[in-house]
CSV table of C-alpha atoms in Angstrom, one decimal:
chain,number,residue,atom,x,y,z
J,1,MET,CA,-0.2,-0.4,0.4
J,2,ASP,CA,1.7,3.1,-0.8
J,3,MET,CA,1.5,6.4,1.5
J,4,ASN,CA,-1.7,8.1,-0.6
J,5,GLU,CA,-3.6,4.6,-0.5
J,6,LYS,CA,-2.9,4.5,3.2
J,7,MET,CA,-3.9,8.2,4.0
J,8,LYS,CA,-6.9,7.3,2.8
J,9,THR,CA,-7.7,4.8,5.3
J,10,PRO,CA,-9.8,6.0,7.8
J,11,ARG,CA,-7.4,5.6,11.1
J,12,GLY,CA,-8.5,3.4,13.9
J,13,ILE,CA,-12.5,4.0,14.2
J,14,GLU,CA,-15.0,2.5,11.8
J,15,PRO,CA,-17.7,4.5,11.8
J,16,LEU,CA,-20.4,1.9,12.7
J,17,TRP,CA,-18.9,0.8,15.9
J,18,ASN,CA,-18.3,4.2,16.6
J,19,GLN,CA,-21.7,4.5,16.8
J,20,TYR,CA,-22.7,1.6,18.2
J,21,ILE,CA,-20.2,2.4,21.3
J,22,HIS,CA,-21.8,6.0,21.6
J,23,ALA,CA,-25.2,5.0,21.6
J,24,LYS,CA,-24.8,2.3,23.9
J,25,ALA,CA,-22.5,4.1,26.3
J,26,SER,CA,-25.7,7.6,26.2
J,27,ALA,CA,-27.8,3.9,27.3
J,28,ARG,CA,-26.0,3.2,30.2
J,29,GLY,CA,-24.9,7.5,31.0
J,30,ILE,CA,-21.6,7.1,30.0
J,31,PRO,CA,-19.2,9.8,29.1
J,32,LEU,CA,-17.3,8.5,26.4
J,33,SER,CA,-15.9,11.3,24.9
J,34,GLY,CA,-14.2,14.3,26.6
J,35,ASN,CA,-12.7,17.7,25.4
J,36,PHE,CA,-10.4,19.2,27.3
J,37,GLU,CA,-10.0,23.6,26.3
J,38,LEU,CA,-6.8,23.3,27.5
J,39,THR,CA,-6.7,27.3,27.5
J,40,PRO,CA,-8.3,29.9,25.8
J,41,ARG,CA,-4.6,31.4,24.7
J,42,CYS,CA,-4.4,32.1,21.2
J,43,ASN,CA,-1.2,32.8,19.0
J,44,PHE,CA,-3.5,34.3,16.7
J,45,ASN,CA,-6.9,36.9,17.5
J,46,CYS,CA,-9.6,35.6,15.2
J,47,ARG,CA,-12.5,37.6,15.1
J,48,MET,CA,-15.2,35.5,15.7
J,49,CYS,CA,-13.0,33.1,18.1
J,50,TYR,CA,-15.6,32.3,20.9
J,51,VAL,CA,-12.9,31.2,23.8
J,52,HIS,CA,-10.0,33.7,23.2
J,53,GLN,CA,-8.9,35.6,26.1
J,54,THR,CA,-5.8,37.0,27.4
J,55,VAL,CA,-5.1,35.2,30.7
J,56,ARG,CA,-1.9,34.4,33.0
J,57,ALA,CA,-0.6,30.9,31.7
J,58,GLU,CA,-1.0,30.0,36.5
J,59,GLU,CA,-4.8,31.1,36.0
J,60,GLU,CA,-5.2,27.8,33.9
J,61,TRP,CA,-5.0,24.2,35.2
J,62,THR,CA,-1.8,22.4,35.6
J,63,ALA,CA,-1.1,19.8,34.0
J,64,ARG,CA,-1.6,17.8,36.9
J,65,GLU,CA,-5.0,18.1,37.4
J,66,TRP,CA,-5.8,17.8,33.4
J,67,LEU,CA,-3.6,14.4,33.4
J,68,GLU,CA,-5.7,13.5,37.2
J,69,LEU,CA,-9.2,14.9,35.3
J,70,GLY,CA,-8.1,12.3,32.1
J,71,ARG,CA,-7.5,9.5,35.0
J,72,VAL,CA,-11.3,10.6,36.7
J,73,ALA,CA,-12.8,10.5,33.2
J,74,ARG,CA,-11.1,7.4,31.7
J,75,ASP,CA,-12.2,5.7,34.7
J,76,ALA,CA,-15.9,6.6,34.7
J,77,GLY,CA,-15.6,5.7,30.8
J,78,MET,CA,-14.2,8.1,28.6
J,79,VAL,CA,-12.6,7.0,25.4
J,80,PHE,CA,-12.4,9.7,23.0
J,81,LEU,CA,-10.6,12.9,24.1
J,82,LEU,CA,-9.8,16.3,21.8
J,83,LEU,CA,-7.5,18.4,22.8
J,84,THR,CA,-8.6,21.8,22.7
J,85,GLY,CA,-8.0,25.5,23.2
J,86,GLY,CA,-7.4,28.6,22.0
J,87,GLU,CA,-4.9,27.2,20.7
J,88,PRO,CA,-3.5,24.1,23.5
J,89,LEU,CA,0.0,24.2,21.4
J,90,ILE,CA,0.7,27.2,23.0
J,91,ARG,CA,0.9,25.6,26.2
J,92,LYS,CA,4.9,24.9,27.7
J,93,ASP,CA,3.5,21.5,29.3
J,94,PHE,CA,1.6,20.3,26.1
J,95,ARG,CA,4.0,17.6,25.3
J,96,GLU,CA,3.5,16.2,29.4
J,97,ILE,CA,-0.4,16.3,29.1
J,98,TYR,CA,-0.4,15.1,25.6
J,99,SER,CA,1.5,12.0,26.6
J,100,GLY,CA,0.3,11.2,30.0
J,101,LEU,CA,-3.4,11.4,28.5
J,102,LYS,CA,-2.4,9.3,25.4
J,103,ARG,CA,-1.1,6.8,28.5
J,104,LEU,CA,-4.3,6.8,29.9
J,105,GLY,CA,-5.6,4.3,26.8
J,106,LEU,CA,-7.5,7.3,25.5
J,107,LEU,CA,-7.9,8.5,21.6
J,108,ILE,CA,-7.0,11.9,21.6
J,109,SER,CA,-7.4,14.5,18.6
J,110,ILE,CA,-6.2,17.6,18.4
J,111,ASN,CA,-7.4,21.2,17.4
J,112,THR,CA,-4.9,23.2,16.4
J,113,ASN,CA,-4.6,26.2,13.9
J,114,ALA,CA,-1.3,24.9,12.9
J,115,SER,CA,1.4,27.6,13.1
J,116,LEU,CA,3.5,26.5,15.4
J,117,ILE,CA,4.2,23.3,14.4
J,118,ASP,CA,7.5,22.7,13.7
J,119,PRO,CA,9.3,19.6,12.9
J,120,ASP,CA,10.2,19.0,16.0
J,121,TRP,CA,6.9,18.7,16.5
J,122,VAL,CA,6.1,16.9,13.4
J,123,ALA,CA,9.2,14.4,14.7
J,124,PHE,CA,6.9,14.5,19.0
J,125,PHE,CA,3.9,13.3,17.1
J,126,LYS,CA,4.8,10.7,14.4
J,127,LYS,CA,6.7,9.4,17.6
J,128,ASP,CA,3.0,9.0,18.8
J,129,PRO,CA,0.3,10.0,16.9
J,130,PRO,CA,-3.0,11.5,17.4
J,131,LEU,CA,-6.0,9.7,16.3
J,132,ARG,CA,-6.2,13.3,13.7
J,133,MET,CA,-5.4,17.0,14.6
J,134,ASN,CA,-8.5,19.3,13.4
J,135,ILE,CA,-6.6,22.5,11.9
J,136,SER,CA,-8.6,25.1,11.5
J,137,LEU,CA,-7.4,26.8,7.9
J,138,TYR,CA,-8.7,30.5,7.7
J,139,GLY,CA,-7.8,31.4,4.3
J,140,ALA,CA,-6.0,30.9,1.5
J,141,SER,CA,-3.5,33.7,1.8
J,142,ASP,CA,-0.8,35.8,4.1
J,143,GLU,CA,-3.7,38.6,3.3
J,144,THR,CA,-6.4,36.9,4.6
J,145,TYR,CA,-4.5,35.5,7.1
J,146,ARG,CA,-3.3,39.0,8.8
J,147,ALA,CA,-7.4,40.2,8.3
J,148,LEU,CA,-8.9,38.0,10.0
J,149,CYS,CA,-6.4,36.6,12.0
J,150,GLY,CA,-4.2,38.9,12.8
J,151,GLN,CA,-1.1,37.4,11.4
J,152,GLY,CA,-0.2,36.6,8.1
J,153,SER,CA,0.5,32.8,8.4
J,154,PHE,CA,-0.9,31.3,5.7
J,155,HIS,CA,1.7,29.8,4.1
J,156,THR,CA,3.6,28.2,7.3
J,157,VAL,CA,-0.3,27.1,8.1
J,158,ALA,CA,0.3,25.4,4.9
J,159,ALA,CA,4.0,24.2,5.0
J,160,ASN,CA,3.2,22.6,8.2
J,161,ILE,CA,0.2,20.6,7.0
J,162,ARG,CA,2.4,19.4,4.3
J,163,MET,CA,4.7,18.4,7.1
J,164,LEU,CA,2.0,17.2,9.0
J,165,ARG,CA,0.9,15.2,5.9
J,166,GLU,CA,4.3,13.5,5.1
J,167,ALA,CA,4.8,12.4,9.0
J,168,GLY,CA,1.4,10.3,8.5
J,169,ILE,CA,-0.5,12.0,11.1
J,170,GLN,CA,-4.0,12.5,10.0
J,171,VAL,CA,-5.1,16.1,9.3
J,172,ARG,CA,-8.9,17.1,8.5
J,173,LEU,CA,-9.1,20.9,8.1
J,174,ASN,CA,-12.2,22.9,8.9
J,175,ALA,CA,-12.9,26.1,7.8
J,176,SER,CA,-15.1,29.1,9.1
J,177,VAL,CA,-15.9,31.7,6.7
J,178,THR,CA,-17.2,34.6,7.2
J,179,PRO,CA,-16.9,38.4,5.8
J,180,ILE,CA,-13.0,38.9,5.8
J,181,ASN,CA,-12.2,35.3,4.4
J,182,ALA,CA,-15.1,34.5,2.0
J,183,LYS,CA,-13.5,35.3,-1.4
J,184,ASP,CA,-10.7,32.8,-0.7
J,185,VAL,CA,-13.5,29.6,-0.1
J,186,PRO,CA,-12.7,28.0,-3.5
J,187,GLU,CA,-9.3,28.9,-2.5
J,188,ILE,CA,-9.4,26.3,0.2
J,189,TYR,CA,-11.3,23.4,-0.9
J,190,ARG,CA,-8.6,24.1,-4.0
J,191,PHE,CA,-5.6,23.2,-1.2
J,192,ALA,CA,-8.0,20.7,0.4
J,193,ARG,CA,-8.4,18.7,-3.2
J,194,GLU,CA,-4.5,19.6,-3.4
J,195,ASN,CA,-3.3,17.9,-0.4
J,196,ASP,CA,-5.7,15.2,-0.6
J,197,LEU,CA,-7.8,16.2,2.1
J,198,VAL,CA,-11.3,16.8,4.1
J,199,VAL,CA,-12.2,20.3,4.7
J,200,LYS,CA,-15.0,21.5,6.6
J,201,GLY,CA,-16.6,24.7,5.4
J,202,THR,CA,-19.2,26.4,7.9
J,203,ALA,CA,-20.6,29.8,6.9
J,204,TYR,CA,-22.9,29.6,10.5
J,205,MET,CA,-20.8,31.6,13.0
J,206,PHE,CA,-22.2,31.2,16.8
J,207,PRO,CA,-22.3,34.6,18.4
J,208,PRO,CA,-19.8,34.3,21.1
J,209,SER,CA,-21.8,34.9,23.7
J,210,ARG,CA,-19.6,33.1,26.3
J,211,ILE,CA,-16.7,35.6,26.5
J,212,ASN,CA,-19.3,38.5,25.4
J,213,GLY,CA,-21.0,39.0,28.9
J,214,GLY,CA,-24.0,37.7,27.6
J,215,ALA,CA,-25.0,39.7,24.3
J,216,TYR,CA,-26.7,36.9,23.0
J,217,GLY,CA,-27.1,37.7,18.9
J,218,GLU,CA,-24.8,39.4,19.0
J,219,ALA,CA,-21.5,38.8,16.6
J,220,ALA,CA,-19.5,41.1,14.9
J,221,CYS,CA,-17.5,39.1,12.3
J,222,ARG,CA,-20.0,37.5,10.7
J,223,PHE,CA,-22.7,37.5,7.4
J,224,THR,CA,-26.4,38.1,8.0
J,225,ALA,CA,-28.1,35.2,7.8
J,226,GLU,CA,-28.7,35.8,3.7
J,227,GLU,CA,-24.8,35.7,3.1
J,228,ALA,CA,-24.4,33.2,5.1
J,229,ALA,CA,-26.9,31.1,3.1
J,230,ALA,CA,-25.2,32.1,0.4
J,231,HIS,CA,-21.4,31.3,1.6
J,232,THR,CA,-23.4,27.7,3.1
J,233,LEU,CA,-24.1,27.2,-1.0
J,234,LEU,CA,-20.7,28.4,-2.4
J,235,CYS,CA,-18.5,25.4,0.3
J,236,ARG,CA,-21.4,22.8,-0.3
J,237,GLU,CA,-21.0,23.4,-4.5
J,238,GLN,CA,-16.7,23.3,-4.2
J,239,TYR,CA,-17.1,19.2,-3.3
J,240,MET,CA,-21.3,18.6,-4.6
J,241,ASP,CA,-22.1,18.4,-7.5
J,242,PRO,CA,-25.4,20.0,-8.4
J,243,GLU,CA,-28.1,16.7,-8.2
J,244,GLN,CA,-26.5,16.3,-4.2
J,245,ILE,CA,-27.0,19.9,-3.6
J,246,ARG,CA,-30.6,19.8,-5.2
J,247,ASP,CA,-31.2,16.7,-3.1
J,248,MET,CA,-30.9,18.5,0.2
J,249,VAL,CA,-34.2,20.3,0.2
J,250,PRO,CA,-37.7,19.4,0.2
J,251,THR,CA,-39.4,19.9,-3.3
J,252,GLU,CA,-41.5,22.2,-2.7
J,253,PRO,CA,-40.8,25.7,-1.2
J,254,HIS,CA,-41.8,25.9,2.4
J,255,ASP,CA,-43.6,28.3,3.9
J,256,PRO,CA,-41.8,29.2,7.4
J,257,THR,CA,-45.9,30.7,9.0
J,258,GLU,CA,-47.0,27.1,8.8
J,259,ASP,CA,-44.3,26.0,11.5
J,260,CYS,CA,-46.5,27.4,14.7
J,261,THR,CA,-47.0,24.3,17.0
J,262,ASP,CA,-49.0,24.1,20.0
J,263,GLY,CA,-47.0,21.3,21.1
J,264,GLN,CA,-43.6,20.5,23.0
J,265,GLY,CA,-40.2,21.3,21.8
J,266,GLU,CA,-38.4,18.6,20.7
J,267,ARG,CA,-35.3,17.0,23.2
J,268,MET,CA,-32.0,17.6,22.2
J,269,SER,CA,-30.1,15.0,19.4
J,270,CYS,CA,-27.1,15.1,19.5
J,271,ARG,CA,-24.5,13.5,21.6
J,272,ALA,CA,-23.7,16.5,24.3
J,273,GLY,CA,-24.4,15.6,27.1
J,274,LYS,CA,-25.7,12.2,27.3
J,275,THR,CA,-21.9,10.5,25.5
J,276,ASN,CA,-19.9,14.5,25.5
J,277,PHE,CA,-18.6,16.7,28.0
J,278,TRP,CA,-16.6,19.7,27.7
J,279,VAL,CA,-14.7,21.5,30.5
J,280,THR,CA,-13.3,25.0,29.8
J,281,TRP,CA,-10.1,26.4,30.5
J,282,ASP,CA,-10.9,27.2,34.3
J,283,GLY,CA,-12.2,24.3,35.3
J,284,ARG,CA,-15.7,23.5,34.4
J,285,MET,CA,-17.7,21.3,32.7
J,286,LEU,CA,-20.5,22.3,29.9
J,287,PRO,CA,-22.3,19.5,27.3
J,288,CYS,CA,-20.3,21.2,25.0
J,289,GLY,CA,-18.0,24.2,24.0
J,290,MET,CA,-21.0,26.1,22.1
J,291,PHE,CA,-22.9,26.6,25.6
J,292,PRO,CA,-22.8,30.2,27.1
J,293,THR,CA,-23.6,28.6,30.6
J,294,ASP,CA,-21.4,28.4,33.8
J,295,GLY,CA,-21.4,24.5,34.2
J,296,TYR,CA,-20.2,22.5,37.0
J,297,ASP,CA,-16.9,24.0,38.4
J,298,LEU,CA,-14.9,20.3,39.2
J,299,LYS,CA,-13.1,22.3,41.9
J,300,HIS,CA,-16.4,22.2,43.9
J,301,MET,CA,-18.4,19.3,42.3
J,302,SER,CA,-16.0,15.8,41.7
J,303,PHE,CA,-16.4,14.8,37.9
J,304,ALA,CA,-19.6,12.3,39.2
J,305,GLU,CA,-21.4,14.8,40.3
J,306,ALA,CA,-20.7,17.7,38.1
J,307,TRP,CA,-21.3,14.5,34.8
J,308,GLU,CA,-24.6,13.1,36.4
J,309,ALA,CA,-25.8,17.1,36.5
J,310,THR,CA,-25.0,18.0,32.7
J,311,ARG,CA,-26.9,14.6,32.1
J,312,ARG,CA,-30.1,16.0,34.1
J,313,ASP,CA,-29.6,19.5,33.0
J,314,THR,CA,-29.8,18.4,28.8
J,315,ALA,CA,-32.5,15.4,29.5
J,316,ALA,CA,-34.3,18.2,30.5
J,317,ILE,CA,-33.8,20.8,27.6
J,318,LEU,CA,-36.5,21.7,25.1
J,319,LEU,CA,-35.8,22.6,21.2
J,320,PRO,CA,-38.0,25.4,20.6
J,321,ALA,CA,-41.8,23.9,19.5
J,322,ALA,CA,-42.2,26.3,16.6
J,323,CYS,CA,-39.2,24.4,15.5
J,324,ARG,CA,-40.1,20.9,15.7
J,325,GLU,CA,-42.3,20.3,12.9
J,326,CYS,CA,-40.5,22.9,10.1
J,327,ALA,CA,-40.5,20.4,6.6
J,328,LEU,CA,-36.3,22.0,7.5
J,329,ARG,CA,-35.3,20.4,9.8
J,330,ALA,CA,-32.6,18.0,8.6
J,331,GLN,CA,-31.8,21.4,6.8
J,332,CYS,CA,-31.2,23.2,10.1
J,333,PRO,CA,-27.7,23.7,12.1
J,334,LEU,CA,-30.3,25.0,14.9
J,335,CYS,CA,-28.9,23.1,18.2
J,336,ALA,CA,-29.4,24.2,21.8
J,337,ALA,CA,-25.7,25.6,21.9
J,338,ALA,CA,-27.7,28.0,18.9
J,339,CYS,CA,-30.6,28.5,20.6
J,340,LEU,CA,-29.0,30.1,24.4
J,341,SER,CA,-25.9,31.6,22.5
J,342,GLU,CA,-28.8,33.5,19.6
J,343,THR,CA,-31.2,34.7,22.3
J,344,GLY,CA,-30.4,33.5,25.7
J,345,ARG,CA,-32.5,30.7,25.7
J,346,THR,CA,-33.0,26.5,24.7
J,347,ASP,CA,-36.5,27.1,23.4
J,348,ILE,CA,-36.9,30.5,21.7
J,349,ARG,CA,-36.5,29.8,17.6
J,350,PRO,CA,-33.4,32.0,16.7
J,351,GLU,CA,-34.5,34.2,14.3
J,352,TYR,CA,-31.1,34.7,12.5
J,353,VAL,CA,-30.3,30.5,11.9
J,354,CYS,CA,-34.3,30.3,10.8
J,355,ARG,CA,-33.4,33.0,8.3
J,356,MET,CA,-30.8,31.1,7.3
J,357,THR,CA,-31.4,27.8,6.3
J,358,HIS,CA,-35.2,29.2,4.9
J,359,GLU,CA,-32.9,31.7,2.8
J,360,LEU,CA,-30.4,28.8,1.6
J,361,ALA,CA,-33.2,26.8,0.6
J,362,GLU,CA,-34.6,29.3,-1.4
J,363,ALA,CA,-31.8,29.7,-3.1
J,364,ILE,CA,-30.3,26.2,-4.2
J,365,ARG,CA,-34.5,26.2,-5.6
J,366,LYS,CA,-33.4,29.2,-7.7
J,367,LYS,CA,-30.0,28.4,-8.5
J,368,TYR,CA,-30.2,23.7,-9.4
J,369,PRO,CA,-34.1,24.1,-10.0
J,370,LEU,CA,-36.0,20.4,-10.3
J,371,LYS,CA,-35.8,19.4,-13.7
J,372,GLU,CA,-39.5,18.6,-15.1
J,373,ASP,CA,-38.4,16.1,-17.9
J,374,CYS,CA,-37.1,14.1,-14.9
J,375,TYR,CA,-40.7,13.1,-14.0
J,376,GLU,CA,-42.3,12.6,-17.5
J,377,GLY,CA,-42.0,9.6,-19.9
J,378,GLU,CA,-39.6,7.1,-18.0
X,1,MET,CA,4.9,-14.5,23.5
X,2,LYS,CA,3.5,-11.4,25.3
X,3,VAL,CA,1.6,-9.2,25.1
X,4,ASN,CA,2.2,-6.1,23.7
X,5,GLU,CA,3.4,-2.9,26.7
X,6,ASN,CA,2.3,-0.6,24.3
X,7,VAL,CA,-0.9,-2.0,23.6
X,8,ILE,CA,-4.3,-0.7,26.6
X,9,HIS,CA,-7.0,-3.0,27.1
X,10,ARG,CA,-10.1,-1.5,28.0
X,11,CYS,CA,-13.7,-2.5,28.8
X,12,VAL,CA,-16.4,0.0,28.2
X,13,ALA,CA,-19.7,-0.5,28.4
X,14,ASP,CA,-19.3,-3.9,27.7
X,15,GLU,CA,-17.3,-3.8,25.0
X,16,ASP,CA,-13.8,-4.3,24.3
X,17,MET,CA,-11.0,-2.7,23.1
X,18,LEU,CA,-7.2,-2.3,22.4
X,19,VAL,CA,-6.0,0.7,22.3
X,20,PRO,CA,-2.2,1.2,21.0
X,21,VAL,CA,0.2,4.1,23.0
X,22,GLY,CA,3.3,5.5,22.1
X,23,GLU,CA,5.5,4.4,19.0
X,24,ALA,CA,2.4,1.4,18.8
X,25,ALA,CA,-0.1,4.2,17.8
X,26,GLY,CA,2.0,5.5,14.5
X,27,GLU,CA,2.3,1.2,13.5
X,28,MET,CA,-1.3,0.5,13.9
X,29,ASN,CA,-5.0,1.5,13.1
X,30,GLY,CA,-6.1,3.3,15.9
X,31,LEU,CA,-8.3,1.3,17.9
X,32,TYR,CA,-9.1,-3.0,17.9
X,33,VAL,CA,-12.7,-4.9,19.5
X,34,LEU,CA,-12.5,-7.8,21.0
X,35,THR,CA,-14.8,-10.5,21.5
X,36,PRO,CA,-15.8,-10.6,25.4
X,37,THR,CA,-13.9,-14.2,25.0
X,38,GLY,CA,-11.5,-12.6,23.3
X,39,GLY,CA,-10.1,-10.2,26.3
X,40,GLU,CA,-11.0,-12.7,28.8
X,41,ILE,CA,-7.6,-14.1,26.9
X,42,TRP,CA,-6.0,-11.2,26.7
X,43,ASP,CA,-6.4,-10.6,30.1
X,44,MET,CA,-4.3,-13.8,31.1
X,45,LEU,CA,-1.9,-13.3,28.5
X,46,ALA,CA,-0.8,-10.2,30.3
X,47,GLU,CA,-1.1,-12.1,33.3
X,48,GLY,CA,1.3,-14.6,31.9
X,49,LYS,CA,-0.5,-17.2,31.7
X,50,ASP,CA,0.4,-19.6,28.3
X,51,VAL,CA,-1.5,-21.1,25.8
X,52,GLU,CA,-2.0,-24.4,27.8
X,53,ASP,CA,-3.6,-22.3,31.0
X,54,ILE,CA,-5.6,-20.7,29.1
X,55,VAL,CA,-7.0,-23.6,27.4
X,56,SER,CA,-7.4,-25.5,30.6
X,57,ILE,CA,-9.1,-22.2,32.8
X,58,MET,CA,-11.8,-21.9,30.0
X,59,SER,CA,-12.6,-25.3,29.4
X,60,GLU,CA,-13.2,-25.4,32.6
X,61,ASP,CA,-15.1,-22.1,32.7
X,62,TYR,CA,-17.0,-22.6,29.2
X,63,GLY,CA,-18.0,-26.2,30.2
X,64,GLU,CA,-16.2,-27.6,26.7
X,65,ASP,CA,-13.3,-29.8,25.2
X,66,PRO,CA,-10.2,-28.3,25.0
X,67,ALA,CA,-8.9,-29.3,21.8
X,68,VAL,CA,-12.2,-27.1,20.6
X,69,ILE,CA,-11.1,-24.3,23.2
X,70,ARG,CA,-7.3,-24.8,21.8
X,71,ALA,CA,-8.0,-25.1,18.3
X,72,ASP,CA,-9.8,-21.0,18.9
X,73,VAL,CA,-7.3,-19.9,21.3
X,74,ALA,CA,-4.6,-20.4,19.0
X,75,ALA,CA,-6.9,-18.7,15.7
X,76,ILE,CA,-7.1,-15.8,18.4
X,77,ILE,CA,-3.9,-15.3,19.1
X,78,GLU,CA,-2.5,-15.9,15.4
X,79,LYS,CA,-5.1,-12.9,14.8
X,80,LEU,CA,-3.2,-10.7,16.8
X,81,LYS,CA,0.1,-11.8,16.1
X,82,ALA,CA,-0.4,-11.1,12.7
X,83,LEU,CA,-1.5,-6.9,14.4
X,84,GLY,CA,1.5,-7.0,16.4
X,85,LEU,CA,-0.9,-6.6,19.8
X,86,ILE,CA,0.7,-9.8,20.7
X,87,ILE,CA,4.9,-10.1,20.1
X,88,GLU,CA,6.6,-13.0,20.8
X,89,ASP,CA,10.3,-12.4,23.4
């Protein structure tokens, strides 16, 4: 098997088994997947970030505290762990934390902007590789990086991604699309194709409600709902064919006024608070990192107590009743965290998200109309 | 013959899995799932028991002919060896 062929092989985890073990863990209340937000510090200053804050390193949990939390969570059933930030590699003790957590028998992924990677980091990860590195790609030029992230690092990041790939490290790209880097979308996807990588682009930016003092729905660096819809379509056009794009929306135009219902909203359908948990840089457990809630402080309660409380809270969450019967529900990024970030409540329909989803469906219907002759004479 | 020390046996939600760590993680594909009896065999190998010890214990536990058990144990050990999860001394 040549290296390129090997790269295409999903590393280790069989998707069906992954679903199976998460379903089983969910039924038993096992915290199978954790996220450790090791730091809010970052060498970038991205304008849409929901975590980045300037704190002194001493204010963060120590390596010893993270390793102890890892041990306790492992004993409770954690198998999958994402190390994130901020920029996790900015921590001087990252290697100590990473290697210690790996020795616990965890499958670790890392979120990084990849700008700090150098040959020494690559050698380190080659020796004891993560399951995957999720790398945020913020544009396709140094200029765009400078405008969005405050540092013109594209060429450095691109070289580092290639270096990691050559070392056999699994990489996935994430692209947050904002008004500042929107023009780079085709180039971002081209970079991914050229490097045989998958990129997940998203034009919906959560309001950074965790760090903006509870100003729900306010986001300094995002599109209007209509522009977000247009750029979501633009992202899809980079890797989907017209039929696939068209098949993602119901055939009939949808009247949003028909969505009103007096019934109860649906419950959360994601893994947050069922098998997944997030621990913030200052040691608070949340169901997921996008929740702008206080969570449970692990300095004042045990992991088991915090997990039980998180499970209990998320099981009680109801999403907006108005969204339950919506014909576009399957296409909508609505979730409890989005509702909270947009409105401060889980049961109020976030107008921005609703408008974006309906605009997207309409834009797809207009640009990719059904071919009537497909249904005649055959 | 012994278990690869860079492979950790986890049992979560009654599922037995082997997680390679350290340099082993670079050579193997992420995670391997064992049947419950595979997990028992792994644990006995990790304790230093040899094949005949394992056959004797399992034939008693399961009330099965030792010859049948021996064939099954040999088959799983071969698979684990092929994957580098078990190595020769």
